[in-house]
PDB file of C-alpha atoms and ligand atoms in Angstrom:
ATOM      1  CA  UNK R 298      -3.477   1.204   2.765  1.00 75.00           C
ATOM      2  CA  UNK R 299      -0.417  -0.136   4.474  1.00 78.00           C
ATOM      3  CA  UNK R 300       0.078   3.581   6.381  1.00 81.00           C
ATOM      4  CA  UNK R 301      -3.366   2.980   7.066  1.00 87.00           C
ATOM      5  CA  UNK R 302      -3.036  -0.398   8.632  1.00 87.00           C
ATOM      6  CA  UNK R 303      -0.323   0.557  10.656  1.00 86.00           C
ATOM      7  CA  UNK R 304      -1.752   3.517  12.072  1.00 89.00           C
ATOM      8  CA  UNK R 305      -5.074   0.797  13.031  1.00 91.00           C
ATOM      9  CA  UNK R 306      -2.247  -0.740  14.580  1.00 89.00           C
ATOM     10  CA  UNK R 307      -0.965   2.097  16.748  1.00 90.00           C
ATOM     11  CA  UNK R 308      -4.015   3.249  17.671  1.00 94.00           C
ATOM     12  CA  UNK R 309      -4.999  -0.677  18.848  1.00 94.00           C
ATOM     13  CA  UNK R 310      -2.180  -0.666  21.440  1.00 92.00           C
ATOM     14  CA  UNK R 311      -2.553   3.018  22.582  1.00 92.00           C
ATOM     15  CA  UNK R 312      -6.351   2.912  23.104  1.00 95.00           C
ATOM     16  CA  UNK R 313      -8.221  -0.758  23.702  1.00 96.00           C
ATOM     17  CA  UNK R 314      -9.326  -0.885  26.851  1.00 96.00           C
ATOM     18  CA  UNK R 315      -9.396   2.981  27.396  1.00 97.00           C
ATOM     19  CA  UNK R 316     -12.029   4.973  27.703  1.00 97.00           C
ATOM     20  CA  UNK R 317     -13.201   7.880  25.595  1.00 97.00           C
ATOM     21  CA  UNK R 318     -13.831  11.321  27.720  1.00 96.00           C
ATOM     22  CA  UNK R 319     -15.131  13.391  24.600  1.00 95.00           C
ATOM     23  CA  UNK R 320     -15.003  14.242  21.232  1.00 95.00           C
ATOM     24  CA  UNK R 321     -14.881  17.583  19.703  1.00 94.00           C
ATOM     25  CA  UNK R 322     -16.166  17.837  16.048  1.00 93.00           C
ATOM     26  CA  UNK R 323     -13.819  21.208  14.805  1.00 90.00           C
ATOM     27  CA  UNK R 324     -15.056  20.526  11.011  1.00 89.00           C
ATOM     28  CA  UNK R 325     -18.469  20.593  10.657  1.00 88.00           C
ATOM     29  CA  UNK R 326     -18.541  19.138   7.237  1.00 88.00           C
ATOM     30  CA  UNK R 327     -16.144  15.826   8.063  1.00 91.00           C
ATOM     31  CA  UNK R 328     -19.012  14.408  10.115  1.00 93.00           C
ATOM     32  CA  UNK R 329     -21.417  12.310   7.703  1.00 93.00           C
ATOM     33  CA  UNK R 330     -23.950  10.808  10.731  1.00 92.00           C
ATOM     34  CA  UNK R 331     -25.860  12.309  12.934  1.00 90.00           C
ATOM     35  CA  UNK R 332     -27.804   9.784  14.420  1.00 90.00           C
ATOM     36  CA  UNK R 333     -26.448   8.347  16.982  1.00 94.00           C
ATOM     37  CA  UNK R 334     -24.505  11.677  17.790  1.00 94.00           C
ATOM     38  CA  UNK R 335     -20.627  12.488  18.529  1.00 93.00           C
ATOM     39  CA  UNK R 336     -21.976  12.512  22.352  1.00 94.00           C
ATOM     40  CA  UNK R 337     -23.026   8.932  22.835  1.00 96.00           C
ATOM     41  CA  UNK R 338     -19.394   7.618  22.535  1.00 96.00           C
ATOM     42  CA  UNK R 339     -18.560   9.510  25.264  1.00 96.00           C
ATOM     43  CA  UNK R 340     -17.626   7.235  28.564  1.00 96.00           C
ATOM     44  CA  UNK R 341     -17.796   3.843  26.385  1.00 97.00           C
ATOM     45  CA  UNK R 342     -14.801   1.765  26.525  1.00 97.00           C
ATOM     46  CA  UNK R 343     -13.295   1.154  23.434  1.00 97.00           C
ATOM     47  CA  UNK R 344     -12.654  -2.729  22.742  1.00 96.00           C
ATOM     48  CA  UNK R 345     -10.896  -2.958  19.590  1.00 95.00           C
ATOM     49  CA  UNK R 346      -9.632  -0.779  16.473  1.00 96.00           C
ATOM     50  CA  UNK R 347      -9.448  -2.578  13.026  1.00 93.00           C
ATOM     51  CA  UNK R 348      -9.358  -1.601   9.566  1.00 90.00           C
ATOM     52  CA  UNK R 349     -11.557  -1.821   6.760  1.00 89.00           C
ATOM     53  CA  UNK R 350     -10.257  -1.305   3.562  1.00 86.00           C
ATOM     54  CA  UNK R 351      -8.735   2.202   3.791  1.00 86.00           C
ATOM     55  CA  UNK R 352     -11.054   3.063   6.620  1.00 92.00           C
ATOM     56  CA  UNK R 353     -10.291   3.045  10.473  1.00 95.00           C
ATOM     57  CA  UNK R 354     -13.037   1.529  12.804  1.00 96.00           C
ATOM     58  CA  UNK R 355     -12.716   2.141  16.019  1.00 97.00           C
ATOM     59  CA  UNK R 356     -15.116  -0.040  17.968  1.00 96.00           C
ATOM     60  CA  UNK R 357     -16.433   0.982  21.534  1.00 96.00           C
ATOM     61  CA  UNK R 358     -19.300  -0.998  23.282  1.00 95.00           C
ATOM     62  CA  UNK R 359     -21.364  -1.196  20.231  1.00 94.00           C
ATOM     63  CA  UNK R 360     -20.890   1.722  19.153  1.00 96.00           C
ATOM     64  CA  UNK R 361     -18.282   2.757  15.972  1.00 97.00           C
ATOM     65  CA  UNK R 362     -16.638   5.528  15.511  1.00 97.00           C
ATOM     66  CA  UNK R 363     -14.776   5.166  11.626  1.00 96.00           C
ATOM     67  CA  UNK R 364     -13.243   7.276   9.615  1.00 96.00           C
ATOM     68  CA  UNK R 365     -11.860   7.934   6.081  1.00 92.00           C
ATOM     69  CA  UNK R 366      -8.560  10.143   6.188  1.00 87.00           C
ATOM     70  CA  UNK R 367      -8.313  10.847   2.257  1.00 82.00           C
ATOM     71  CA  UNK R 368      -5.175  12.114   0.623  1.00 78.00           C
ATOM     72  CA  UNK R 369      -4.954  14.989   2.790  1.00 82.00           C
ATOM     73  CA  UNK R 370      -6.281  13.711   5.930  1.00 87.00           C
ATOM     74  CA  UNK R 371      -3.783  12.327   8.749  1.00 87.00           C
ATOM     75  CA  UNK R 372      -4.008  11.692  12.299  1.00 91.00           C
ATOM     76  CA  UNK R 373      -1.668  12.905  15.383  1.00 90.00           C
ATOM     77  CA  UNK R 374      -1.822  10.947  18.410  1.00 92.00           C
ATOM     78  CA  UNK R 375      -0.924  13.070  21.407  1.00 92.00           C
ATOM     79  CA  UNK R 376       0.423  11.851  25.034  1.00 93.00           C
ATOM     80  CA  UNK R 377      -1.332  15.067  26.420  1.00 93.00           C
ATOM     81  CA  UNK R 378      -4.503  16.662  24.683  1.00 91.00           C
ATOM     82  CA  UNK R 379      -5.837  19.811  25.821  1.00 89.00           C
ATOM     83  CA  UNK R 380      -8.989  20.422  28.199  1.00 86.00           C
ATOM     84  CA  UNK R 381     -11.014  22.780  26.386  1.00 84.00           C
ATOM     85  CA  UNK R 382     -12.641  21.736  23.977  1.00 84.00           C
ATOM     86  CA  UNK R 383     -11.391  22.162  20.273  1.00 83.00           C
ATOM     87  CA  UNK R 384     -13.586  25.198  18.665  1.00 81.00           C
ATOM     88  CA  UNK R 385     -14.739  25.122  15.112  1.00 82.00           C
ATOM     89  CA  UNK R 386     -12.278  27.203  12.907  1.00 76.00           C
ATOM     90  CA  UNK R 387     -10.594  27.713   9.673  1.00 73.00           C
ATOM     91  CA  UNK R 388      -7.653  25.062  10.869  1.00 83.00           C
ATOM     92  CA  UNK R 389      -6.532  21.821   9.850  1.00 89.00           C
ATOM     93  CA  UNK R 390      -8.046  20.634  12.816  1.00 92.00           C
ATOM     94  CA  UNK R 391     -11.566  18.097  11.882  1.00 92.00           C
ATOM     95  CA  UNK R 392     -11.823  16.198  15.306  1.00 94.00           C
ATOM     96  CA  UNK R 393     -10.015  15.594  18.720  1.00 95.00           C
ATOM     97  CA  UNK R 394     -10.334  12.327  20.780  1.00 96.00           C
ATOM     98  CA  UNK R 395      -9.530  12.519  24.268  1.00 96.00           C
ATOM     99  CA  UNK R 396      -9.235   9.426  26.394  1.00 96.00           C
ATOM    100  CA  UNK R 397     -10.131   9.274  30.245  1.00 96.00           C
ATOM    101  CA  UNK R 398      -6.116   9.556  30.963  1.00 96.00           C
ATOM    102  CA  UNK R 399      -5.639  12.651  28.720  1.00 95.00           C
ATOM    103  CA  UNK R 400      -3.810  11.301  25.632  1.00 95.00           C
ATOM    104  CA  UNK R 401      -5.954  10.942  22.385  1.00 96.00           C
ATOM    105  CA  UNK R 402      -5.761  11.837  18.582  1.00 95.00           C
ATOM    106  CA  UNK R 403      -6.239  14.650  16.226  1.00 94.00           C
ATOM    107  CA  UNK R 404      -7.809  13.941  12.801  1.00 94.00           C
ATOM    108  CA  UNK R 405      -6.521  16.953  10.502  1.00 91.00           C
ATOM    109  CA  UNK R 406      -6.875  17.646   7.109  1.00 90.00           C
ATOM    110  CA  UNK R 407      -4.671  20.044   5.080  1.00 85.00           C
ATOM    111  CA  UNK R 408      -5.556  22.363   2.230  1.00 81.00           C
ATOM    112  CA  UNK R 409      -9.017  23.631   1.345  1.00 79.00           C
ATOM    113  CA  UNK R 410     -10.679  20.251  -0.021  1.00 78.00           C
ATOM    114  CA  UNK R 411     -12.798  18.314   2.726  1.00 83.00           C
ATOM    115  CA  UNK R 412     -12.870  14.656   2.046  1.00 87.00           C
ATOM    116  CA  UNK R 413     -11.587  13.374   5.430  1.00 91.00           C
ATOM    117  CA  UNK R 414     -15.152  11.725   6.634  1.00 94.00           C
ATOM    118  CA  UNK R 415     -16.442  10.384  10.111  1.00 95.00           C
ATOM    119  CA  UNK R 416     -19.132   8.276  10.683  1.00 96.00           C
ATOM    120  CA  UNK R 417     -20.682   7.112  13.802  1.00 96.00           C
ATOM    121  CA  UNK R 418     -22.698   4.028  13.773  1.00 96.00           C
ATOM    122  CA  UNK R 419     -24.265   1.443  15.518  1.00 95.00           C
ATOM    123  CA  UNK R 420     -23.044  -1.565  12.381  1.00 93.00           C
ATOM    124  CA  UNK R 421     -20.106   0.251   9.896  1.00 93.00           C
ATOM    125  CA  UNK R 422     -22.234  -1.937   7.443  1.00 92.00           C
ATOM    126  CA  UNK R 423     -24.667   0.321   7.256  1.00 91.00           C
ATOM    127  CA  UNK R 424     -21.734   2.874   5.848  1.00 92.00           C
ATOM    128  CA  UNK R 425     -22.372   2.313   1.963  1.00 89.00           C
ATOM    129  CA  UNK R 426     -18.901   2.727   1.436  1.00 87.00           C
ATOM    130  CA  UNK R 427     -17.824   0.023   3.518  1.00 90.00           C
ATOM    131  CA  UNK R 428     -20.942  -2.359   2.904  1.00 91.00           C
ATOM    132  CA  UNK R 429     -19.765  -1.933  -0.978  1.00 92.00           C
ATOM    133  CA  UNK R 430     -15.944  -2.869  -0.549  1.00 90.00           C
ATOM    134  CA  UNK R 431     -14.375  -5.594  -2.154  1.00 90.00           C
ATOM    135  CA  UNK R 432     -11.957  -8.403  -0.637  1.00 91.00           C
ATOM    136  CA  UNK R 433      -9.326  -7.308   1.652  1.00 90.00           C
ATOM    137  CA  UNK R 434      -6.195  -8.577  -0.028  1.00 92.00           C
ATOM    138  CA  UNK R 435      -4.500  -9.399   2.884  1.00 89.00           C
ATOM    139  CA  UNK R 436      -7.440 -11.129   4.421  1.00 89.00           C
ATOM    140  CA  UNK R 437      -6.735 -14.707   4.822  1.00 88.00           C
ATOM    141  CA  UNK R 438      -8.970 -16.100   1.584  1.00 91.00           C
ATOM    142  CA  UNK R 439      -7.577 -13.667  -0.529  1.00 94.00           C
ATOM    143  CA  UNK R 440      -5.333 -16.180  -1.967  1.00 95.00           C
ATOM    144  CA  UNK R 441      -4.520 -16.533  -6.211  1.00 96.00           C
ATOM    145  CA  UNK R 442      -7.543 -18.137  -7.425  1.00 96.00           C
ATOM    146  CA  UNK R 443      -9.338 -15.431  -5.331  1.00 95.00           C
ATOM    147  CA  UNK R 444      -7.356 -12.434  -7.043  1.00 96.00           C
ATOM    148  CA  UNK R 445      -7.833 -14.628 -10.594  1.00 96.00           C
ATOM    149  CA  UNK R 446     -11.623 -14.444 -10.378  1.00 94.00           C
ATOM    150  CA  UNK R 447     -11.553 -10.651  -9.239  1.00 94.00           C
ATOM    151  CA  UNK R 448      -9.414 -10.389 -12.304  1.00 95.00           C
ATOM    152  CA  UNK R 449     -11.869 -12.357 -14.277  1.00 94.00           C
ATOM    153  CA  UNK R 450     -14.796 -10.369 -13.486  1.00 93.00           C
ATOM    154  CA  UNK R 451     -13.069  -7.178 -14.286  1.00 93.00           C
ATOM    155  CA  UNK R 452     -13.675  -8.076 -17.965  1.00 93.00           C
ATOM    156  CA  UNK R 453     -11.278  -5.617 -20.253  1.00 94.00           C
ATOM    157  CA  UNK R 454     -10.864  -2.850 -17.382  1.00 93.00           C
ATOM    158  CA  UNK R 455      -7.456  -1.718 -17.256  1.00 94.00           C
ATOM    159  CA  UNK R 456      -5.217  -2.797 -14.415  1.00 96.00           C
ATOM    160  CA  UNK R 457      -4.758   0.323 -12.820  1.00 95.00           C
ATOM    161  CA  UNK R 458      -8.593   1.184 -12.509  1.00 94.00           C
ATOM    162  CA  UNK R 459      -9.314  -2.296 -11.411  1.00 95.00           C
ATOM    163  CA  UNK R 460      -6.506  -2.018  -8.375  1.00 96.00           C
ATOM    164  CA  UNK R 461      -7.752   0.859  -7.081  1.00 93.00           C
ATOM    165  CA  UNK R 462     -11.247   0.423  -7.353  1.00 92.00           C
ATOM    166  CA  UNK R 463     -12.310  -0.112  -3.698  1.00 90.00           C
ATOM    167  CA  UNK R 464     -14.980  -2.308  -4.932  1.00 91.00           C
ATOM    168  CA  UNK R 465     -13.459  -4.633  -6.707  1.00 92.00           C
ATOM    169  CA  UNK R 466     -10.348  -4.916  -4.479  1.00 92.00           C
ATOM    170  CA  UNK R 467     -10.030  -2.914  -0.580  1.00 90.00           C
ATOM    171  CA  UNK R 468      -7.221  -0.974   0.427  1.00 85.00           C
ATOM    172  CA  UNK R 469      -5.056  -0.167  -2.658  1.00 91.00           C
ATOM    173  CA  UNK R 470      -4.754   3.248  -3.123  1.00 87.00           C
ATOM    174  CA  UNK R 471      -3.190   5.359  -6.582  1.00 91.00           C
ATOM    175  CA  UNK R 472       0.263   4.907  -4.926  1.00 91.00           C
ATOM    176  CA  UNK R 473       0.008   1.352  -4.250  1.00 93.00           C
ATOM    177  CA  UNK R 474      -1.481   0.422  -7.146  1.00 96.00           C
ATOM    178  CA  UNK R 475       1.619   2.233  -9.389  1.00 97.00           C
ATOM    179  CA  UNK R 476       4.213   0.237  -7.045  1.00 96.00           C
ATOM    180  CA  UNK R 477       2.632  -3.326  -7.479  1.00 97.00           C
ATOM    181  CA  UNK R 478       2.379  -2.782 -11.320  1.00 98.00           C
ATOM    182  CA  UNK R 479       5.703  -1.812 -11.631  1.00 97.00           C
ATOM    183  CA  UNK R 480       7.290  -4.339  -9.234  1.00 97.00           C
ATOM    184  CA  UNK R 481       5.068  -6.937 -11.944  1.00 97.00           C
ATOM    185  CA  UNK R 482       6.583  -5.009 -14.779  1.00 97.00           C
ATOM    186  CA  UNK R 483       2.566  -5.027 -16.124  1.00 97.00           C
ATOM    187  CA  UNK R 484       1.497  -2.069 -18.366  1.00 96.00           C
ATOM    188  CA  UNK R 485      -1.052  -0.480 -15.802  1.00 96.00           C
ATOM    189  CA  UNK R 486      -3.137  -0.205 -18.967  1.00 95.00           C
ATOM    190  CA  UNK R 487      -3.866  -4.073 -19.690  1.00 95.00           C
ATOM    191  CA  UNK R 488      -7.005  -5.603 -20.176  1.00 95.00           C
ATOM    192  CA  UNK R 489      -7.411  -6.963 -16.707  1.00 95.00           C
ATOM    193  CA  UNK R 490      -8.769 -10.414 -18.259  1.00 94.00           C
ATOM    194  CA  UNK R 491      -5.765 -10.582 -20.772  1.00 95.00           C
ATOM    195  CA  UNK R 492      -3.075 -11.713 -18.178  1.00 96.00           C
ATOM    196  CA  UNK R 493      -1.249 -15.032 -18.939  1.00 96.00           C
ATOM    197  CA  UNK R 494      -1.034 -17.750 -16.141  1.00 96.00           C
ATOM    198  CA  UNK R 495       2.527 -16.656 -15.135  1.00 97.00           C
ATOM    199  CA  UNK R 496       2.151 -12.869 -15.392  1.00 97.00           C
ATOM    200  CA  UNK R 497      -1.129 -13.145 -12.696  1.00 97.00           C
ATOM    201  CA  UNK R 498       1.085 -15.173 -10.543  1.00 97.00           C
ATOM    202  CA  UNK R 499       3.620 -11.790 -10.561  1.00 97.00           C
ATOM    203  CA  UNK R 500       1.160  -9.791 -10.121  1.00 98.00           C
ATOM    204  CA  UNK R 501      -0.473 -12.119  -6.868  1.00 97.00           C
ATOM    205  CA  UNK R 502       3.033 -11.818  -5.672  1.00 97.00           C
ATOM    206  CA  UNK R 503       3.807  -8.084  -6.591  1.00 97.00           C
ATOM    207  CA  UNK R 504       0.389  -7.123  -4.598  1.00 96.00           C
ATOM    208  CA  UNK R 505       1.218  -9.316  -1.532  1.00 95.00           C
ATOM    209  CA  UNK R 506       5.046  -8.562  -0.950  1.00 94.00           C
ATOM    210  CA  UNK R 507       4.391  -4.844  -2.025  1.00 93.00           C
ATOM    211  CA  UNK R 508       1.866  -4.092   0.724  1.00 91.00           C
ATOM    212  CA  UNK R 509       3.413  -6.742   3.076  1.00 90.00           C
ATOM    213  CA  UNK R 510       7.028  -5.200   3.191  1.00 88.00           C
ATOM    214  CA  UNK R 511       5.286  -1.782   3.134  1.00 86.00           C
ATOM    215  CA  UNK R 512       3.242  -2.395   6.725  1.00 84.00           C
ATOM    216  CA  UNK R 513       6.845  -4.557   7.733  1.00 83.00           C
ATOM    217  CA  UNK R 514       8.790  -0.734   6.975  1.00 80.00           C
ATOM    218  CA  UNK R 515       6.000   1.123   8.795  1.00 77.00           C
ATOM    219  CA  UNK R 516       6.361  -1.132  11.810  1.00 75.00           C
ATOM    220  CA  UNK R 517       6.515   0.559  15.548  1.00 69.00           C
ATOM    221  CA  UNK R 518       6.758   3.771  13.756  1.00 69.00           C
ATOM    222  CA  UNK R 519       4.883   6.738  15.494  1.00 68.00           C
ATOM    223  CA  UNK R 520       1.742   8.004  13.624  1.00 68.00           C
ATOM    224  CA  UNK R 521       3.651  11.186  12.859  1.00 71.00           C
ATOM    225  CA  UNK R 522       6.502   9.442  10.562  1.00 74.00           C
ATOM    226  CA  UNK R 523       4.531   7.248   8.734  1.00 71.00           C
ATOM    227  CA  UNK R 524       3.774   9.349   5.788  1.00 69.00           C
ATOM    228  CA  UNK R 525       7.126  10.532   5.382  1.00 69.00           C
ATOM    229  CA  UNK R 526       8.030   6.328   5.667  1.00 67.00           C
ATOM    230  CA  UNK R 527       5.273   5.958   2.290  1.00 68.00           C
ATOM    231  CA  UNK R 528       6.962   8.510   0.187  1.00 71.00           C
ATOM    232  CA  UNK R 529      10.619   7.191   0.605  1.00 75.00           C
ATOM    233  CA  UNK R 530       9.139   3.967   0.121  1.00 81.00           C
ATOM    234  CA  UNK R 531       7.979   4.380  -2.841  1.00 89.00           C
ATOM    235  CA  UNK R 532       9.641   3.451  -6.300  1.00 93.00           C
ATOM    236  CA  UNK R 533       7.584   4.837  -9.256  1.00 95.00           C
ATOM    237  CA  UNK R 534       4.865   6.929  -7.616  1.00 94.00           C
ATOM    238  CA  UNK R 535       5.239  10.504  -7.278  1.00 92.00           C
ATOM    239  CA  UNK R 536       8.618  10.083  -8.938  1.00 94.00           C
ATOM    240  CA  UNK R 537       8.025  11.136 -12.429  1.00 95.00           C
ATOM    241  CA  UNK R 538      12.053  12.113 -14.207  1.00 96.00           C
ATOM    242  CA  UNK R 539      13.748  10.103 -11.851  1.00 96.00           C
ATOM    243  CA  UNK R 540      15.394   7.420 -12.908  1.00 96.00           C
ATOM    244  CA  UNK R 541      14.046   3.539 -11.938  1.00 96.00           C
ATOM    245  CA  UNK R 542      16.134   1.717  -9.314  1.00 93.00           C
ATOM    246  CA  UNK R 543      15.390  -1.553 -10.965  1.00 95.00           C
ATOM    247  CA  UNK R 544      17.015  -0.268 -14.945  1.00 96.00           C
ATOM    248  CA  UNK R 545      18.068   2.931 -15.130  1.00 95.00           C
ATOM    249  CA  UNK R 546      15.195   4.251 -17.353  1.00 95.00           C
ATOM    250  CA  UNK R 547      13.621   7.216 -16.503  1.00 96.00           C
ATOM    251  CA  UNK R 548      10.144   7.608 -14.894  1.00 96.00           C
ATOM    252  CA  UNK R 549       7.213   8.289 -16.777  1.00 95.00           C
ATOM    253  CA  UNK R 550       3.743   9.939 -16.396  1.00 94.00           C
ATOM    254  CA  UNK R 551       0.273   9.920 -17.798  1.00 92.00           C
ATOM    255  CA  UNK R 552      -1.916  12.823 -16.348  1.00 89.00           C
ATOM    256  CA  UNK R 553      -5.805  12.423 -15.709  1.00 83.00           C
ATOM    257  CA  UNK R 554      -8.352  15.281 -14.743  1.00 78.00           C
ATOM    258  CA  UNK R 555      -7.649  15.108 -11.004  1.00 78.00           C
ATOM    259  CA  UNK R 556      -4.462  12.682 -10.651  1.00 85.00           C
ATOM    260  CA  UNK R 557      -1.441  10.752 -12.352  1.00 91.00           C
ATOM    261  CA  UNK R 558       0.292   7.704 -12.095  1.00 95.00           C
ATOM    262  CA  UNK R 559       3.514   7.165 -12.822  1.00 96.00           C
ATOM    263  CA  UNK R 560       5.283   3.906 -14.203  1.00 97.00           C
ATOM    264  CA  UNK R 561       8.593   2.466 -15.673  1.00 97.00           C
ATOM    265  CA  UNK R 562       8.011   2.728 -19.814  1.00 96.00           C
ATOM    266  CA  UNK R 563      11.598   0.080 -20.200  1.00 96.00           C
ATOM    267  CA  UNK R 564      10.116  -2.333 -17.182  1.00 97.00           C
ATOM    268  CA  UNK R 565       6.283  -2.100 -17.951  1.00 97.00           C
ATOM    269  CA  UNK R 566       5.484  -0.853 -21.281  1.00 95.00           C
ATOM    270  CA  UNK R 567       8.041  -2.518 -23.649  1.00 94.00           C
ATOM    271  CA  UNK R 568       9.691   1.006 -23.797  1.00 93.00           C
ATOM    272  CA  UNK R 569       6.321   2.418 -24.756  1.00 92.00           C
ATOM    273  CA  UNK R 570       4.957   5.891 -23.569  1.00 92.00           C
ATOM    274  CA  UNK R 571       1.858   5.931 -22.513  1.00 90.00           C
ATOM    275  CA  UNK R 572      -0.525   8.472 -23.864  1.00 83.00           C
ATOM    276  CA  UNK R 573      -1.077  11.198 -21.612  1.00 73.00           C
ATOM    277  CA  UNK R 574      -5.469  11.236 -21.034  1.00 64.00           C
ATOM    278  CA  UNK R 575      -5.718  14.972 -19.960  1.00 57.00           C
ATOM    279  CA  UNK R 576      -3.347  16.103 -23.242  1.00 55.00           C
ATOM    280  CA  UNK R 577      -4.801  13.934 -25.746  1.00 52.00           C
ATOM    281  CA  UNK R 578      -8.087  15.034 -24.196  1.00 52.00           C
ATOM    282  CA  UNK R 579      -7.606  18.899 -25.117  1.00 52.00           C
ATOM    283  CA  UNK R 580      -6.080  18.169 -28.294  1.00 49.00           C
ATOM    284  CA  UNK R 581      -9.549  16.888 -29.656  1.00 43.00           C
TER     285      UNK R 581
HETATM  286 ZN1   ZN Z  66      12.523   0.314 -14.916  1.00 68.72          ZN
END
């Protein structure tokens, strides 16, 4: 979430106030609405561009435009786009936005799975997604006794699960999630209702300064160096055999059907390997 608040960000000061020429759906499938069409934002002004969880909404006369980049989506902003229209291909390409003055964006998505979605609505409520997400945790309630009760509810779901879940919390993705447990030094399998007083107070504080100094790095860089700004930020995730900055142990892993997450067994686990789900699975 922090790459995606920052790029909310960039796009705020580059296009508020401007006005949209066209835009040119390339990927058929990355359009979820139909109704109102692409077409009507064309010649609306837009007015603001926020973030909603790990969605961008970009807001334009009462009209939305918001979108869902995935893990393989990303966006390129571009001083200059070009005037024909973008044709539907085989490409990375899933939408261009062109602005009256000729700069706009390209949403992209790499590899062959399409999960990048746009939406255009009248009220992004009515976007189940984003009707259904949880507390923003930077949002200004979001305080400790907000996060214990979220914790609370969560029953005996496992830290991890309960991070990421866009329900329960907005915004924290499987990278995120891996970082905050580790800077608490928390197992990212605990019972979420097991913490002691103290060790939800790390946590509180892991989640906040994680994802605060992660938008502070990301700060008045272009769209195009962000991602490459999330992976060298990172400590634990995607880092599996390295060795942990914080005591020299070396990285671990635990492997699901369609991801991992990695984590420090000597800072978080009591030295402890986790049991790898997708191993112990086959060996059944
Ligand atoms: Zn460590």
């Amino acid at each position: 979430m922090p790459e995606v608040e920052s790029l909310a960000r960039f796009l705020q000061e580059r296009c508020v106030g401007k006005t949209i020429a066209r835009v040119d759906l390339a990927a058929f499938s990355a359009l979820k609405t139909y109704d109102p069409p692409l077409l009507a934002l064309h010649g609306l002004e837009i007015d603001d561009v926020t973030r909603r969880g790990k969605y961008i909404d970009i807001s334009a006369q009462g009209l939305h435009l918001v979108f869902h980049l995935a893990r393989a989506g990303w966006l390129r902003w571009k001083e200059s786009q070009p005037e024909a229209p973008a044709r539907p291909g085989k490409g990375p390409l899933a939408l261009r936005l062109v602005l009256a003055d000729g700069s706009g964006f390209d949403l992209t998505e790499a590899g062959t799975q399409r999960k990048l979605a746009v939406h255009v609505v009248a009220e992004p409520m009515d976007i189940p997604m984003v009707a259904t997400l949880g507390p923003d945790p930077l949002g200004a309630d979001f305080d400790r006794a907000a996060f214990a009760a979220v914790l609370a509810k969560a029953g005996r779901s496992q830290l991890k699960g309960v991070l990421k879940d866009q329900r329960t919390i907005a915004g924290i993705g499987n990278a995120y999630s891996d970082e905050i447990l580790h800077a608490a030094r928390l197992s990212p399998f605990k019972p979420a209702n097991s913490l002691t007083e103290t060790e939800l107070s790390t946590l509180y504080d892991a989640l906040q300064s994680e994802l605060r100094n992660a938008i502070k790095r990301a700060e008045g860089l272009a769209a195009k160096d962000l991602k490459g700004e999330k992976k060298s930020g990172l400590r634990v995730h995607g880092r599996k055999g390295e060795s942990c900055d914080v005591c020299g142990g070396t990285i671990a892993e635990v492997s699901f059907a369609d991801s991992s997450l990695q984590y420090c067994p000597t800072c978080q686990t009591g030295g402890k390997l986790l049991a790898d789900r997708r191993l112990s699975r086959l060996l059944k």
